[in-house]
CSV table of C-alpha atoms and ligand atoms in Angstrom, one decimal:
chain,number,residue,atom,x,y,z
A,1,UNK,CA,0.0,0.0,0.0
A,2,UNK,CA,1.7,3.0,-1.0
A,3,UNK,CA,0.6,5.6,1.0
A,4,UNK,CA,-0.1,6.3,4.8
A,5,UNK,CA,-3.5,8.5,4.5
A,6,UNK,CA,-5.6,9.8,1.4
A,7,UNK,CA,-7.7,13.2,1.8
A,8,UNK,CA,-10.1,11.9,-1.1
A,9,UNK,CA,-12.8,14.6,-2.7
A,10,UNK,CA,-12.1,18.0,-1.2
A,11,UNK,CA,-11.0,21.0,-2.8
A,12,UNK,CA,-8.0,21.5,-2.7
A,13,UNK,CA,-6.5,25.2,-2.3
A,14,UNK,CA,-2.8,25.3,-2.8
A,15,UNK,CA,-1.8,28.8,-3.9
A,16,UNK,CA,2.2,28.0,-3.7
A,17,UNK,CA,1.0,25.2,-6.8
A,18,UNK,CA,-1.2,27.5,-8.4
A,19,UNK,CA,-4.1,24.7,-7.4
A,20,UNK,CA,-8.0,25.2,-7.0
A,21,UNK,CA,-9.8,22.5,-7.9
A,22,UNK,CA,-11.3,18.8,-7.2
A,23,UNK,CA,-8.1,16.3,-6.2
A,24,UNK,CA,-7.6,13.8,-3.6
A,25,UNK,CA,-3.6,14.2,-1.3
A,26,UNK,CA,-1.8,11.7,-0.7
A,27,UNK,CA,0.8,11.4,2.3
A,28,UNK,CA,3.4,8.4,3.0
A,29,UNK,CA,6.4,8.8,5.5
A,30,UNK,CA,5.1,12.2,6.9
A,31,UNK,CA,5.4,13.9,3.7
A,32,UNK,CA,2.8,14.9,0.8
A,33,UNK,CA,3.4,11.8,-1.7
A,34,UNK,CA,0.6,13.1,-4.2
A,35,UNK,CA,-1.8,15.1,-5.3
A,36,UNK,CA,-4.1,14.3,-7.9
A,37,UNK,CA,-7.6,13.4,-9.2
A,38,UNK,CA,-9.1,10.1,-7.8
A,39,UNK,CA,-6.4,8.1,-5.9
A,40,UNK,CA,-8.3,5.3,-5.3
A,41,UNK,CA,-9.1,4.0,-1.7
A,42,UNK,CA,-6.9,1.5,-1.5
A,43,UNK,CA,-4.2,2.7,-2.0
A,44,UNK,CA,-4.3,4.3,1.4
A,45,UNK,CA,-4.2,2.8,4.9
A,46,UNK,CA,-6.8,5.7,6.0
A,47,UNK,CA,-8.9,7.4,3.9
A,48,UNK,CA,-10.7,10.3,4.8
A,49,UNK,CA,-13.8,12.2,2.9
A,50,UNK,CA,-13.2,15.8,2.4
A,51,UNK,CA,-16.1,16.3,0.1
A,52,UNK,CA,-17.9,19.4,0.5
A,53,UNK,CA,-14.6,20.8,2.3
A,54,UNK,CA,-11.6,22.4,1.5
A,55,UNK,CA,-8.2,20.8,2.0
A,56,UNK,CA,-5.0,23.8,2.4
A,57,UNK,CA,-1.5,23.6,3.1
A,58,UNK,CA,-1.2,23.2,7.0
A,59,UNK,CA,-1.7,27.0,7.9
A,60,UNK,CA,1.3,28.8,9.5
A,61,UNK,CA,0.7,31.6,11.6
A,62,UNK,CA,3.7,34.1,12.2
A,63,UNK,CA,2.5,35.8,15.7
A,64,UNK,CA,2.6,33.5,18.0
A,65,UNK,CA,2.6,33.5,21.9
A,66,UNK,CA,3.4,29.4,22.7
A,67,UNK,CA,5.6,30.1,26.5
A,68,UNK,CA,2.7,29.3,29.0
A,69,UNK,CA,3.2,29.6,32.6
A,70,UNK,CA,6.4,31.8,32.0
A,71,UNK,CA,5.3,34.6,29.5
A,72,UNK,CA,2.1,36.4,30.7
A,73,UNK,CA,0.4,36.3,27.2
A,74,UNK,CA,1.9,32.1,26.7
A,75,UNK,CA,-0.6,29.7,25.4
A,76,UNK,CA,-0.3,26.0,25.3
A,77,UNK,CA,0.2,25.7,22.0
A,78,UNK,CA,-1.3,22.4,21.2
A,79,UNK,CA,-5.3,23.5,21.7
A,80,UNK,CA,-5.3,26.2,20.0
A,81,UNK,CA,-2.6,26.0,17.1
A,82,UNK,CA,-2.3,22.4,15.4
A,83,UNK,CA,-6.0,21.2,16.9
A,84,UNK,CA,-7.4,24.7,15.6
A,85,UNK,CA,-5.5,23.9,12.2
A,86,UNK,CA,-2.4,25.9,12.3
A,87,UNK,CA,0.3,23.4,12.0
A,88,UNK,CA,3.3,26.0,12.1
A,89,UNK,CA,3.0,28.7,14.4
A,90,UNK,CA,6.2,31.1,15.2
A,91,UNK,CA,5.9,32.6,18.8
A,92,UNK,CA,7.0,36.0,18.5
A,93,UNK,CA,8.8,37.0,20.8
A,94,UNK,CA,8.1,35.2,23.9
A,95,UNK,CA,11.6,33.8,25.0
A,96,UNK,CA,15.1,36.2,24.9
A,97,UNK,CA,18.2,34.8,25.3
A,98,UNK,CA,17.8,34.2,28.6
A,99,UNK,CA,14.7,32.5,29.1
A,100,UNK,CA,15.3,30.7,25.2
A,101,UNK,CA,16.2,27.3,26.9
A,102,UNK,CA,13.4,26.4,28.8
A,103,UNK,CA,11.0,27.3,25.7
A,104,UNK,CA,12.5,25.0,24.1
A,105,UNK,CA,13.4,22.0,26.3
A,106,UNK,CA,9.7,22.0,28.1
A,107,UNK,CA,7.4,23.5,25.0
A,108,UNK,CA,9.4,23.6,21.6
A,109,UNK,CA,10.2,19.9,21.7
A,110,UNK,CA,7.5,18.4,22.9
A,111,UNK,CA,4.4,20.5,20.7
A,112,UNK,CA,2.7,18.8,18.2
A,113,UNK,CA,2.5,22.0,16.8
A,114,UNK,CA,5.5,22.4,14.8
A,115,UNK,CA,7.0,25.6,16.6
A,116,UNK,CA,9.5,28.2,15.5
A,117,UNK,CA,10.7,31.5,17.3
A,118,UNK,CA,11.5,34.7,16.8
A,119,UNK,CA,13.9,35.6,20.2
A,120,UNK,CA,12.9,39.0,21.8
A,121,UNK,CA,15.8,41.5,21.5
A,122,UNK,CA,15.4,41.8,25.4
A,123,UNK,CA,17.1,38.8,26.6
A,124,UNK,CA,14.5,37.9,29.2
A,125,UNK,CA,11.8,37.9,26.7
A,126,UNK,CA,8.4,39.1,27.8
A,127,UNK,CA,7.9,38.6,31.5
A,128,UNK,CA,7.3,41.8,32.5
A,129,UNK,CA,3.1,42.2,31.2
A,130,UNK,CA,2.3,45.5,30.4
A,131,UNK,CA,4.0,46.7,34.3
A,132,UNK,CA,7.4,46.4,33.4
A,133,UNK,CA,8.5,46.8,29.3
A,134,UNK,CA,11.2,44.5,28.6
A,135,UNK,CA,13.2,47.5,26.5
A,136,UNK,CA,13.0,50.1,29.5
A,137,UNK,CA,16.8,49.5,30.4
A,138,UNK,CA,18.6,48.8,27.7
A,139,UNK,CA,21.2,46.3,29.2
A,140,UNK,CA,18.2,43.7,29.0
A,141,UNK,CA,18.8,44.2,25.1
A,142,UNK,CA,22.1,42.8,24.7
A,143,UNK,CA,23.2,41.4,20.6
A,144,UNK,CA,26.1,39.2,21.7
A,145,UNK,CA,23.8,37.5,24.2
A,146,UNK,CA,21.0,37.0,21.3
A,147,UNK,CA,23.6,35.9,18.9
A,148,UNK,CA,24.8,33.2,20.9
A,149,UNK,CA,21.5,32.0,21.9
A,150,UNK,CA,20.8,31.3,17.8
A,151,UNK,CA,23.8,29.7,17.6
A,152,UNK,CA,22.8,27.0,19.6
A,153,UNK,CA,19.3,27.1,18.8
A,154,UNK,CA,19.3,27.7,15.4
A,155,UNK,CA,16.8,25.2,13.4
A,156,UNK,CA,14.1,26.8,15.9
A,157,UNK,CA,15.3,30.6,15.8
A,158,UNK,CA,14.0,32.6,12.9
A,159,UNK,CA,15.1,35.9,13.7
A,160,UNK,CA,14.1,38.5,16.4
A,161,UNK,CA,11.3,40.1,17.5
A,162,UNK,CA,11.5,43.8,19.0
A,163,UNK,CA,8.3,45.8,20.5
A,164,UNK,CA,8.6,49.3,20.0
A,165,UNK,CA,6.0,50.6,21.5
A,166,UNK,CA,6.6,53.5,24.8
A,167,UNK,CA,5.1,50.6,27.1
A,168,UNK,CA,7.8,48.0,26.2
A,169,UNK,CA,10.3,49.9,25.3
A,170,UNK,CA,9.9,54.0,26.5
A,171,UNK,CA,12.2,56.5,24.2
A,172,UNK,CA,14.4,53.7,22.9
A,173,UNK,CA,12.4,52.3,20.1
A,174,UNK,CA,15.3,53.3,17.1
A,175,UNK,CA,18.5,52.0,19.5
A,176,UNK,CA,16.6,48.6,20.4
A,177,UNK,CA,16.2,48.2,16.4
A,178,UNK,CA,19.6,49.2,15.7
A,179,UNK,CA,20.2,46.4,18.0
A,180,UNK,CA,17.6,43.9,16.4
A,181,UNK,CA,18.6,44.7,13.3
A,182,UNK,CA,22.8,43.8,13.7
A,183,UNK,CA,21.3,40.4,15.5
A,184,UNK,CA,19.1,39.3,12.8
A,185,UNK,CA,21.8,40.5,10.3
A,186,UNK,CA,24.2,38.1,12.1
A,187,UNK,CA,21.6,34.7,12.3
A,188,UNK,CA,20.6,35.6,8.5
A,189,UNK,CA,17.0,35.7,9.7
A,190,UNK,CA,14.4,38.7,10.0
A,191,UNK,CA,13.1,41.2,12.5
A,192,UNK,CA,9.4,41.8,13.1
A,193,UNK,CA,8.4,44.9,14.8
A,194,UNK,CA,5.4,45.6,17.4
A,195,UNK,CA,4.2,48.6,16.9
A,196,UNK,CA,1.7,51.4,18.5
A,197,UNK,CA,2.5,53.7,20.2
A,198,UNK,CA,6.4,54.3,19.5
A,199,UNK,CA,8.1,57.5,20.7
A,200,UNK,CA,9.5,57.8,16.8
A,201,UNK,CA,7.3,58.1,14.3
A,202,UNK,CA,6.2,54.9,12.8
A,203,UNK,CA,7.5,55.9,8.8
A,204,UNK,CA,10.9,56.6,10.3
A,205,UNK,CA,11.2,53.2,11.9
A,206,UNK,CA,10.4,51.5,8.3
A,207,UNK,CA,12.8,53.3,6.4
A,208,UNK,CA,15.5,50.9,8.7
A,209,UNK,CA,14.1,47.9,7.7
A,210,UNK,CA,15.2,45.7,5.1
A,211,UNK,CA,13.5,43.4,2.8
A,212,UNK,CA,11.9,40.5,4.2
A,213,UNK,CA,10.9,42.3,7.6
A,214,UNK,CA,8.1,42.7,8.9
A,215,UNK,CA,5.8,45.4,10.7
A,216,UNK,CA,3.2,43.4,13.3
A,217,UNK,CA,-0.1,45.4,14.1
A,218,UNK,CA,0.2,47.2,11.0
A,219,UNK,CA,-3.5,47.6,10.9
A,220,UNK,CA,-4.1,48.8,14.1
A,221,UNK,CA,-6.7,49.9,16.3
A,222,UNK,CA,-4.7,52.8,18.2
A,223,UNK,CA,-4.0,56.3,17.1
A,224,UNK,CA,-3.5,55.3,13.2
A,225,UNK,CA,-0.2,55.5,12.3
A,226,UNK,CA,-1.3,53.8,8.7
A,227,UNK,CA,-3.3,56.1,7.6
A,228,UNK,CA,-3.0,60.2,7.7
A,229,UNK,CA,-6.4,62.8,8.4
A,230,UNK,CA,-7.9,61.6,4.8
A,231,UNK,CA,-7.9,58.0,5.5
A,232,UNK,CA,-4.9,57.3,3.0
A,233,UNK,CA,-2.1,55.3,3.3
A,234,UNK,CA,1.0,57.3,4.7
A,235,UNK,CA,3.7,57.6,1.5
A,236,UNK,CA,6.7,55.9,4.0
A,237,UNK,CA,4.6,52.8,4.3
A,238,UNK,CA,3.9,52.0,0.9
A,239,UNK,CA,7.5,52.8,-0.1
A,240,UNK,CA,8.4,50.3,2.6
A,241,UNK,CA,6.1,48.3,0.8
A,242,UNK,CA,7.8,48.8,-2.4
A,243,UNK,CA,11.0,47.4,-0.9
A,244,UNK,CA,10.0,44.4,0.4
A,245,UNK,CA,8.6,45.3,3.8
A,246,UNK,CA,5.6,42.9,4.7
A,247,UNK,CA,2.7,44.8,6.7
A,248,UNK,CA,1.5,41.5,8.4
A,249,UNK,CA,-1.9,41.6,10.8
A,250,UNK,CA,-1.3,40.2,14.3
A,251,UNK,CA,-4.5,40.9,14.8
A,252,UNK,CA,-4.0,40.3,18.8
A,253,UNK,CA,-6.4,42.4,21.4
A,254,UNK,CA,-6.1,46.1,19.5
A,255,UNK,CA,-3.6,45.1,16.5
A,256,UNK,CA,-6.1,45.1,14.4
A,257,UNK,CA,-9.1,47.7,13.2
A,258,UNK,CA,-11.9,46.9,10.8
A,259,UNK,CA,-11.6,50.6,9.4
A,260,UNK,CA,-8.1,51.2,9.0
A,261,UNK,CA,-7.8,47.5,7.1
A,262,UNK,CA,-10.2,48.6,4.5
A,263,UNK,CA,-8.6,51.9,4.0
A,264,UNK,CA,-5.4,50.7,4.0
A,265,UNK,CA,-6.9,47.5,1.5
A,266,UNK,CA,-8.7,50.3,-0.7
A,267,UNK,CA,-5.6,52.7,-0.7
A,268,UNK,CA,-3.0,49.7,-2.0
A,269,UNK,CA,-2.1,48.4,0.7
A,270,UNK,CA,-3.8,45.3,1.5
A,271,UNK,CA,-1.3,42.9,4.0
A,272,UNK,CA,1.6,41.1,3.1
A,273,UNK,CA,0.7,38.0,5.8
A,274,UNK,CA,-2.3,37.0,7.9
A,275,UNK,CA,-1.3,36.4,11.5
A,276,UNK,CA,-3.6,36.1,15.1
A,277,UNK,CA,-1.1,37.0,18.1
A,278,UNK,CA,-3.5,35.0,19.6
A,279,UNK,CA,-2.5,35.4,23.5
A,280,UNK,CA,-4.4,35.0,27.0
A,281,UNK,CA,-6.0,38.6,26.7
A,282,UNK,CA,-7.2,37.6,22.7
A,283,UNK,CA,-8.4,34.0,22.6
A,284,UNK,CA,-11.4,34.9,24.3
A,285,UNK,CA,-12.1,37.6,21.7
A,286,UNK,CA,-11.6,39.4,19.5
A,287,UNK,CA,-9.0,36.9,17.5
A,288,UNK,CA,-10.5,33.4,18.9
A,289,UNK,CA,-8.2,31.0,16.6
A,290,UNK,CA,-7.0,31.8,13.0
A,291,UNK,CA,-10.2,31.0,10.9
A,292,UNK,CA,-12.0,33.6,12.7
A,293,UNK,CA,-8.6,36.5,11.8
A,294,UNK,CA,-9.0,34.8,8.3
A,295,UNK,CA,-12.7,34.7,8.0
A,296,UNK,CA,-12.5,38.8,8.9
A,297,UNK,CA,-10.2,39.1,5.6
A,298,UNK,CA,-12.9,37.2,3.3
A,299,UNK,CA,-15.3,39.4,4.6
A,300,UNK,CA,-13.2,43.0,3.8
A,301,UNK,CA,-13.0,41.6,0.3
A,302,UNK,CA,-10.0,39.5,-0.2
A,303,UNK,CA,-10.3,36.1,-2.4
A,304,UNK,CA,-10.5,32.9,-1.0
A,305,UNK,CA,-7.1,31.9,-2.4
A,306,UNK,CA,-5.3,35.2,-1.3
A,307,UNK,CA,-6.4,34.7,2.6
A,308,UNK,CA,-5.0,31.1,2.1
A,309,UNK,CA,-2.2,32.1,0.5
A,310,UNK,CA,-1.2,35.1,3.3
A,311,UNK,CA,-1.4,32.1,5.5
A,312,UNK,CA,0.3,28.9,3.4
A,313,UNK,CA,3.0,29.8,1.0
A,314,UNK,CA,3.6,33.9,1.1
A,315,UNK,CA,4.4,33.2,5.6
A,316,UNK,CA,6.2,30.0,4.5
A,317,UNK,CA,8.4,32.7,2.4
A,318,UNK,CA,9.0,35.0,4.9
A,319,UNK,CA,10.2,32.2,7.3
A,320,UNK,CA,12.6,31.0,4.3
A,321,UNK,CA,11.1,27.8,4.5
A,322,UNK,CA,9.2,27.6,1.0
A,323,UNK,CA,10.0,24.3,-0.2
A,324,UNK,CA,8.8,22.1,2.5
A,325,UNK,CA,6.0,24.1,4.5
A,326,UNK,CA,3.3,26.3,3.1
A,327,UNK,CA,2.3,24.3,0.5
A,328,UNK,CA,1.2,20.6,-0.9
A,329,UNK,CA,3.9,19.7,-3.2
A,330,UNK,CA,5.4,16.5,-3.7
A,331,UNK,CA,8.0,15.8,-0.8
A,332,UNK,CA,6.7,18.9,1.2
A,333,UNK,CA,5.8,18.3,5.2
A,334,UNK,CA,2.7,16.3,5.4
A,335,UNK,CA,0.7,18.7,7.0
A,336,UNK,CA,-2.8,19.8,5.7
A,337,UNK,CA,-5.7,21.8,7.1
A,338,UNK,CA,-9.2,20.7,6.3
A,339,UNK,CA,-12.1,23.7,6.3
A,340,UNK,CA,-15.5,24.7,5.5
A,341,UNK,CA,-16.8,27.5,4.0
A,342,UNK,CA,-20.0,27.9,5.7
A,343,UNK,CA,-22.4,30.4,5.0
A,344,UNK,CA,-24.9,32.4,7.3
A,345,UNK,CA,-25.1,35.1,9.8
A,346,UNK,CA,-21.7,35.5,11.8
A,347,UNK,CA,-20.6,38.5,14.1
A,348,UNK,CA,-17.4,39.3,14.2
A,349,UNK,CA,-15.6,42.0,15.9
A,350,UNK,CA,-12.1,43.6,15.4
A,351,UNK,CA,-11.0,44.6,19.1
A,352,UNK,CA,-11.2,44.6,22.8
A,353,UNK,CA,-12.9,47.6,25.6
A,354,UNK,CA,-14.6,50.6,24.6
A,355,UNK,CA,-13.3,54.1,23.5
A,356,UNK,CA,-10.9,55.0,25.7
A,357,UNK,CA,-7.8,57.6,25.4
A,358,UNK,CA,-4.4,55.5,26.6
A,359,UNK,CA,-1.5,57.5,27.3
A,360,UNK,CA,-3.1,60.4,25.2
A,361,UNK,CA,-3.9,58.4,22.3
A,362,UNK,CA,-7.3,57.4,20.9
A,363,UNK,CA,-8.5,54.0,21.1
A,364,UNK,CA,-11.2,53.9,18.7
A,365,UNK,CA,-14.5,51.7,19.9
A,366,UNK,CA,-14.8,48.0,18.5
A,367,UNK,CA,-16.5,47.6,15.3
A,368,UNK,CA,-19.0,45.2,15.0
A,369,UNK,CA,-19.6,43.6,11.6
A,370,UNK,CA,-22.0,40.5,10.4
A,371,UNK,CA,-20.2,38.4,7.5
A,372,UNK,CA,-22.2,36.3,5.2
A,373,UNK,CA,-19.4,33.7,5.3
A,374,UNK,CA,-17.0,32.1,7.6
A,375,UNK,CA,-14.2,29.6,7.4
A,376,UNK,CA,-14.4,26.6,10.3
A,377,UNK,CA,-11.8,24.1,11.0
A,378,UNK,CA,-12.4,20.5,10.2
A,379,UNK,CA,-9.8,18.6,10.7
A,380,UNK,CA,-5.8,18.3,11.2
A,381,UNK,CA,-3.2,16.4,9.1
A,382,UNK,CA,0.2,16.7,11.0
A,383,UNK,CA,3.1,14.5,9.5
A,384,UNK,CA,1.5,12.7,7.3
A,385,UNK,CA,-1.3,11.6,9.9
A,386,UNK,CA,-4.3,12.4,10.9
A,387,UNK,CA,-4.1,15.1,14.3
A,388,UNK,CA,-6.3,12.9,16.9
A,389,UNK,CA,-4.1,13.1,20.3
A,390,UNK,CA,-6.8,11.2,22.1
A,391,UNK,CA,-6.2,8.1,20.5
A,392,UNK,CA,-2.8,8.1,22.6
A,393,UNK,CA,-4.4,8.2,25.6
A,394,UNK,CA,-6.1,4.6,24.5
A,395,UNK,CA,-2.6,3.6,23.2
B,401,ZN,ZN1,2.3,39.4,20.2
């Protein structure tokens, strides 16, 4: 029998492969071993029905928070990543240097959710809630000391994460890039920046940013840093844009607004990746899991196969990692997301509180929206197998 599992009758949505269409996927040896019309039944020691559904690359979700019980905004990754769909997640952020090996040793190697991370600038990570920013004394943000730590960690470090805004990180927003910026320079990996709220105006910060970084929040719901008074796109960001910059959502608690993500989609510049920053103070609402942040994309407009690809094959790209995640080729990882499309009545809702003003900046109120349509998550394939932990527990 030549392969493992068969997905048989689903649509399958592979942007990276150009693919829309009726096929069955195949999987053997935790890898994709075809894709195709009609594999027959059996050839597969499990065969599952996916008609009616749609079958996508294993979603990857760039903005993260997988350190529970050590970083305030940690989830266990499990529940809410790879049994919610998202077989890749990248925590962003959540471990430094300093706090790096236990992330690893106690969640990293021991998910089911194939994790990644980007390693806070600040070596002890994010510890501190919103009390204590973890870029308020600089000697936290140390690049020999980050370095290092990707040099022993590196099939799991991407690159860096650095928040920006005066709560983490006061007045020092353009040193503690400098500093991100020589790091990731030295592990050959990116920087992604939180932002909100920084002492330096936003369109300065993005003219130090390479290709392939990326801006988190970018469509935010504080004072609008996006947009300018006529609801346009600022000229710095879609120069940024231009170069390579990728504006990605992390949609989070206030990361993301309703109104400045249609102005921003109408005004050319829609995002460059989908992400949740799903964290203790946004699973609850407004973010929930992924299909909800993706759902919220279908419903400002964007095509089915863009808000699968912004979470398959254009993250896979940023994270360098192209060829084997992200997408339903031939040899790639065996992971695969299985979703409806449902159609109906469904609320959704793009941020947490009320109005408020925050450090003398606006925070606008939560808009409310009803979308005709809404993606739900079926089922899990993770290497090559069908994601059903409860069968261990019988093992
Ligand atoms: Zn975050």
């Amino acid at each position: 029998m030549p392969y493992d599992l068969a997905v048989r009758g689903g649509t399958v949505i592979d942007p990276s492969q150009g693919l829309h269409a009726e096929m069955d996927v195949a999987f053997a040896n935790g890898k994709v071993a075809a894709v195709r019309p009609k594999i027959p039944a059996a050839e597969a020691r499990e065969v599952v029905d996916a008609s009616g559904l749609l079958v996508t690359p294993g979603l990857i979700d760039l903005h993260a928070h997988a350190y529970w019980g050590a970083s305030d905004p940690g989830l266990p990754p499990d529940p809410v990543n790879v049994a919610k769909g998202v077989t890749t997640a990248v925590d962003a952020g959540s471990a430094g240097a300093r706090t790096f090996p236990a992330f690893r040793k106690w969640i990293i190697e021991r998910s089911d959710t194939r994790l990644f991370a980007l390693l806070n600038i600040s070596s002890m990570g994010m510890v501190g809630g919103n009390h204590i920013g973890e870029l308020e004394d600089m000697r936290w943000a140390d690049v020999d000391e980050a370095v290092e730590s990707w040099r022993g960690n590196k099939r799991y470090v991407l690159g860096i994460k650095a928040r920006l805004g005066r709560v983490q990180a006061l007045e020092n927003d353009v040193e503690a890039l400098k500093r991100s910026l020589e790091a990731a320079e030295a592990m050959g990996g990116f920087v992604m920046i939180h932002v909100g709220n920084t002492a330096t105006p936003l369109e300065e910060l993005c003219k130090m940013l390479r290709p392939g970084d990326v801006v988190t929040h970018s469509f935010g719901g504080f004072e609008d840093v996006l947009i300018d008074e006529s609801g346009k796109v600022r000229d710095g960001f879609k120069e940024a844009a231009r170069r390579g910059v990728v504006f990605d959502v992390g949609h989070g608690g206030g990361g993301f607004s309703f109104t400045n993500a249609e102005r921003a989609i109408a005004d050319g510049l829609p995002p460059g990746n989908i992400s949740t920053d799903l964290h203790q103070g946004s699973i609850g609402g407004p973010v929930f899991d992924m299909v909800t942040t993706m759902s919220k994309f279908l419903y400002l407009g964007l095509s089915l196969d863009e808000v699968v690809r912004l979470t398959t094959q254009s993250t896979a790209a940023i994270m360098g990692m192209g060829d084997t995640l992200g997408t339903l080729a031939v040899g790639a990882a065996g992971d695969a997301t299985i979703l409806r499309l449902a159609e109906g009545r469904f609320p959704l809702v793009d941020r947490v509180s009320t109005s408020l003003r925050f450090q003398n900046l606006k925070w606008e109120a939560p808009v409310r929206v009803e979308a005709r349509q809404r993606l739900e998550h079926v089922d899990t394939v993770r290497g090559g197998s069908m994601y059903r932990p409860w069968l261990d527990w019988n093992a």
